[in-house]
CSV table of N, CA, C and O in Angstrom, one decimal:
chain,number,residue,atom,x,y,z
O,1,MET,N,-35.6,-62.5,-55.7
O,1,MET,CA,-35.3,-63.0,-57.0
O,1,MET,C,-36.0,-64.3,-57.3
O,1,MET,O,-36.7,-64.5,-58.3
O,2,PHE,N,-35.9,-65.2,-56.3
O,2,PHE,CA,-36.6,-66.5,-56.5
O,2,PHE,C,-38.1,-66.3,-56.6
O,2,PHE,O,-38.7,-66.9,-57.5
O,3,LEU,N,-38.7,-65.5,-55.8
O,3,LEU,CA,-40.1,-65.3,-55.9
O,3,LEU,C,-40.6,-64.7,-57.2
O,3,LEU,O,-41.6,-65.1,-57.7
O,4,ARG,N,-39.8,-63.8,-57.8
O,4,ARG,CA,-40.1,-63.2,-59.1
O,4,ARG,C,-40.0,-64.3,-60.1
O,4,ARG,O,-40.9,-64.4,-61.0
O,5,LEU,N,-39.0,-65.1,-60.1
O,5,LEU,CA,-38.8,-66.2,-61.1
O,5,LEU,C,-39.9,-67.2,-60.9
O,5,LEU,O,-40.5,-67.7,-61.9
O,6,ASN,N,-40.2,-67.6,-59.7
O,6,ASN,CA,-41.2,-68.6,-59.4
O,6,ASN,C,-42.6,-68.2,-59.9
O,6,ASN,O,-43.4,-69.0,-60.3
O,7,ALA,N,-42.9,-66.9,-59.7
O,7,ALA,CA,-44.2,-66.4,-60.1
O,7,ALA,C,-44.4,-66.5,-61.6
O,7,ALA,O,-45.6,-66.5,-62.1
O,8,ARG,N,-43.4,-66.6,-62.4
O,8,ARG,CA,-43.5,-66.7,-63.8
O,8,ARG,C,-43.2,-68.1,-64.4
O,8,ARG,O,-43.0,-68.3,-65.6
O,9,ARG,N,-43.2,-69.0,-63.5
O,9,ARG,CA,-43.0,-70.4,-63.9
O,9,ARG,C,-44.1,-70.9,-64.7
O,9,ARG,O,-45.3,-70.6,-64.5
O,10,SER,N,-43.8,-71.7,-65.8
O,10,SER,CA,-44.8,-72.2,-66.7
O,10,SER,C,-45.6,-73.3,-65.9
O,10,SER,O,-45.1,-74.1,-65.1
O,11,ALA,N,-46.9,-73.2,-66.2
O,11,ALA,CA,-47.8,-74.2,-65.5
O,11,ALA,C,-48.0,-75.4,-66.5
O,11,ALA,O,-48.0,-75.3,-67.7
O,12,GLY,N,-47.9,-76.6,-65.9
O,12,GLY,CA,-48.1,-77.8,-66.6
O,12,GLY,C,-48.4,-78.9,-65.7
O,12,GLY,O,-48.8,-78.7,-64.6
O,13,PHE,N,-48.2,-80.1,-66.2
O,13,PHE,CA,-48.5,-81.3,-65.4
O,13,PHE,C,-47.5,-81.5,-64.3
O,13,PHE,O,-47.9,-82.1,-63.3
O,14,SER,N,-46.3,-81.1,-64.5
O,14,SER,CA,-45.3,-81.2,-63.4
O,14,SER,C,-44.7,-79.9,-63.2
O,14,SER,O,-44.7,-79.0,-64.0
O,15,LEU,N,-44.1,-79.7,-62.0
O,15,LEU,CA,-43.4,-78.5,-61.7
O,15,LEU,C,-41.9,-78.6,-62.0
O,15,LEU,O,-41.2,-79.2,-61.3
O,16,GLU,N,-41.6,-78.0,-63.2
O,16,GLU,CA,-40.2,-78.1,-63.7
O,16,GLU,C,-39.3,-77.2,-62.9
O,16,GLU,O,-39.8,-76.1,-62.5
O,17,PRO,N,-38.0,-77.5,-62.8
O,17,PRO,CA,-37.1,-76.6,-62.2
O,17,PRO,C,-36.9,-75.3,-63.0
O,17,PRO,O,-37.1,-75.3,-64.2
O,18,ILE,N,-36.6,-74.3,-62.3
O,18,ILE,CA,-36.2,-73.0,-63.0
O,18,ILE,C,-34.9,-73.3,-63.7
O,18,ILE,O,-33.9,-73.7,-63.1
O,19,SER,N,-34.9,-73.0,-65.0
O,19,SER,CA,-33.7,-73.4,-65.8
O,19,SER,C,-32.6,-72.3,-65.7
O,19,SER,O,-33.0,-71.1,-65.4
O,20,PHE,N,-31.4,-72.6,-66.1
O,20,PHE,CA,-30.3,-71.6,-66.1
O,20,PHE,C,-30.7,-70.6,-67.2
O,20,PHE,O,-30.3,-69.4,-67.0
O,21,SER,N,-31.3,-71.0,-68.3
O,21,SER,CA,-31.6,-70.0,-69.3
O,21,SER,C,-32.7,-69.0,-68.8
O,21,SER,O,-32.6,-67.8,-69.1
O,22,GLU,N,-33.6,-69.5,-67.9
O,22,GLU,CA,-34.6,-68.5,-67.3
O,22,GLU,C,-33.9,-67.6,-66.4
O,22,GLU,O,-34.2,-66.4,-66.3
O,23,ILE,N,-33.0,-68.1,-65.6
O,23,ILE,CA,-32.2,-67.2,-64.7
O,23,ILE,C,-31.4,-66.2,-65.5
O,23,ILE,O,-31.4,-65.0,-65.1
O,24,GLU,N,-30.8,-66.7,-66.5
O,24,GLU,CA,-29.9,-65.8,-67.4
O,24,GLU,C,-30.8,-64.7,-68.0
O,24,GLU,O,-30.5,-63.5,-68.0
O,25,SER,N,-32.0,-65.1,-68.5
O,25,SER,CA,-32.9,-64.1,-69.1
O,25,SER,C,-33.4,-63.1,-68.1
O,25,SER,O,-33.5,-61.9,-68.3
O,26,PHE,N,-33.7,-63.6,-66.9
O,26,PHE,CA,-34.1,-62.7,-65.8
O,26,PHE,C,-33.1,-61.7,-65.5
O,26,PHE,O,-33.4,-60.5,-65.3
O,27,THR,N,-31.8,-62.1,-65.3
O,27,THR,CA,-30.8,-61.2,-65.0
O,27,THR,C,-30.5,-60.2,-66.1
O,27,THR,O,-30.3,-59.0,-65.8
O,28,ARG,N,-30.6,-60.6,-67.3
O,28,ARG,CA,-30.4,-59.7,-68.5
O,28,ARG,C,-31.5,-58.7,-68.5
O,28,ARG,O,-31.2,-57.5,-68.7
O,29,LEU,N,-32.7,-59.1,-68.4
O,29,LEU,CA,-33.9,-58.2,-68.6
O,29,LEU,C,-34.1,-57.3,-67.3
O,29,LEU,O,-34.6,-56.2,-67.5
O,30,SER,N,-33.7,-57.8,-66.2
O,30,SER,CA,-33.9,-57.0,-65.0
O,30,SER,C,-32.7,-56.1,-64.7
O,30,SER,O,-32.8,-55.1,-63.9
O,31,GLY,N,-31.6,-56.3,-65.3
O,31,GLY,CA,-30.4,-55.5,-65.1
O,31,GLY,C,-29.6,-55.9,-63.8
O,31,GLY,O,-28.7,-55.3,-63.4
O,32,LEU,N,-30.1,-57.0,-63.2
O,32,LEU,CA,-29.4,-57.5,-62.0
O,32,LEU,C,-28.2,-58.4,-62.3
O,32,LEU,O,-28.2,-59.1,-63.3
O,33,ARG,N,-27.2,-58.4,-61.5
O,33,ARG,CA,-26.1,-59.3,-61.7
O,33,ARG,C,-26.0,-60.2,-60.4
O,33,ARG,O,-26.0,-59.7,-59.3
O,34,LEU,N,-26.1,-61.5,-60.7
O,34,LEU,CA,-26.1,-62.4,-59.6
O,34,LEU,C,-24.7,-63.0,-59.4
O,34,LEU,O,-24.1,-63.4,-60.4
O,35,SER,N,-24.4,-63.2,-58.1
O,35,SER,CA,-23.1,-63.9,-57.8
O,35,SER,C,-23.4,-65.4,-58.0
O,35,SER,O,-24.6,-65.9,-57.9
O,36,PRO,N,-22.4,-66.2,-58.1
O,36,PRO,CA,-22.6,-67.7,-58.1
O,36,PRO,C,-23.3,-68.2,-56.8
O,36,PRO,O,-24.1,-69.1,-56.9
O,37,PHE,N,-23.1,-67.5,-55.7
O,37,PHE,CA,-23.8,-67.9,-54.5
O,37,PHE,C,-25.3,-67.7,-54.6
O,37,PHE,O,-26.1,-68.5,-54.2
O,38,GLU,N,-25.7,-66.5,-55.2
O,38,GLU,CA,-27.1,-66.2,-55.4
O,38,GLU,C,-27.7,-67.2,-56.4
O,38,GLU,O,-28.9,-67.6,-56.2
O,39,VAL,N,-27.0,-67.6,-57.4
O,39,VAL,CA,-27.6,-68.5,-58.4
O,39,VAL,C,-27.8,-69.8,-57.6
O,39,VAL,O,-28.9,-70.5,-57.8
O,40,ARG,N,-26.8,-70.3,-56.8
O,40,ARG,CA,-27.0,-71.5,-56.1
O,40,ARG,C,-28.1,-71.4,-55.1
O,40,ARG,O,-28.9,-72.4,-54.9
O,41,LEU,N,-28.3,-70.3,-54.5
O,41,LEU,CA,-29.4,-70.1,-53.5
O,41,LEU,C,-30.8,-70.2,-54.2
O,41,LEU,O,-31.7,-70.8,-53.7
O,42,ILE,N,-30.9,-69.6,-55.4
O,42,ILE,CA,-32.1,-69.8,-56.2
O,42,ILE,C,-32.4,-71.2,-56.5
O,42,ILE,O,-33.5,-71.7,-56.4
O,43,GLU,N,-31.3,-72.0,-56.9
O,43,GLU,CA,-31.4,-73.4,-57.2
O,43,GLU,C,-31.9,-74.2,-55.9
O,43,GLU,O,-32.8,-75.0,-56.0
O,44,ASP,N,-31.3,-73.9,-54.8
O,44,ASP,CA,-31.7,-74.5,-53.5
O,44,ASP,C,-33.1,-74.2,-53.1
O,44,ASP,O,-33.9,-75.1,-52.7
O,45,LEU,N,-33.5,-72.9,-53.2
O,45,LEU,CA,-34.9,-72.6,-52.9
O,45,LEU,C,-35.9,-73.2,-53.9
O,45,LEU,O,-37.0,-73.7,-53.5
O,46,ASP,N,-35.5,-73.3,-55.1
O,46,ASP,CA,-36.4,-74.0,-56.1
O,46,ASP,C,-36.5,-75.5,-55.8
O,46,ASP,O,-37.6,-76.0,-55.9
O,47,ASN,N,-35.4,-76.1,-55.4
O,47,ASN,CA,-35.5,-77.5,-55.1
O,47,ASN,C,-36.4,-77.7,-53.8
O,47,ASN,O,-37.2,-78.7,-53.8
O,48,LEU,N,-36.3,-76.9,-52.9
O,48,LEU,CA,-37.1,-77.0,-51.7
O,48,LEU,C,-38.6,-76.7,-52.0
O,48,LEU,O,-39.4,-77.4,-51.6
O,49,PHE,N,-38.8,-75.7,-52.8
O,49,PHE,CA,-40.2,-75.4,-53.2
O,49,PHE,C,-40.8,-76.5,-53.9
O,49,PHE,O,-42.0,-76.9,-53.6
O,50,ARG,N,-40.1,-77.1,-54.8
O,50,ARG,CA,-40.7,-78.3,-55.6
O,50,ARG,C,-40.9,-79.5,-54.7
O,50,ARG,O,-41.9,-80.2,-54.9
O,51,ALA,N,-40.0,-79.7,-53.8
O,51,ALA,CA,-40.1,-80.9,-52.9
O,51,ALA,C,-41.4,-80.7,-52.0
O,51,ALA,O,-42.1,-81.6,-51.8
O,52,VAL,N,-41.6,-79.5,-51.5
O,52,VAL,CA,-42.8,-79.3,-50.6
O,52,VAL,C,-44.0,-79.4,-51.5
O,52,VAL,O,-45.0,-80.0,-51.0
O,53,HIS,N,-44.0,-78.8,-52.7
O,53,HIS,CA,-45.1,-78.9,-53.6
O,53,HIS,C,-45.5,-80.4,-53.9
O,53,HIS,O,-46.7,-80.7,-53.9
O,54,LEU,N,-44.5,-81.2,-54.1
O,54,LEU,CA,-44.7,-82.6,-54.4
O,54,LEU,C,-45.3,-83.3,-53.2
O,54,LEU,O,-46.2,-84.1,-53.4
O,55,THR,N,-44.8,-83.0,-52.0
O,55,THR,CA,-45.3,-83.6,-50.8
O,55,THR,C,-46.8,-83.2,-50.6
O,55,THR,O,-47.6,-84.1,-50.2
O,56,GLU,N,-47.1,-82.0,-50.8
O,56,GLU,CA,-48.5,-81.5,-50.6
O,56,GLU,C,-49.4,-82.1,-51.6
O,56,GLU,O,-50.6,-82.3,-51.3
O,57,LYS,N,-49.0,-82.4,-52.8
O,57,LYS,CA,-49.8,-83.1,-53.8
O,57,LYS,C,-50.1,-84.5,-53.5
O,57,LYS,O,-51.1,-85.0,-53.9
O,58,SER,N,-49.2,-85.2,-52.7
O,58,SER,CA,-49.4,-86.6,-52.5
O,58,SER,C,-50.4,-86.8,-51.4
O,58,SER,O,-50.8,-86.1,-50.6
């Protein structure tokens, strides 16, 4: 799920976090139901992805 959301992330000057509204839209349009744990896991993966991306840009 994270990879699908990440692949559709808006490109810009900074790598913005995946928003709750994007997660909600994803679940509604895909028909998937996420548990609170899965939402938290997406958040954690997104934080890690952005941290690594920022480190690599430096």
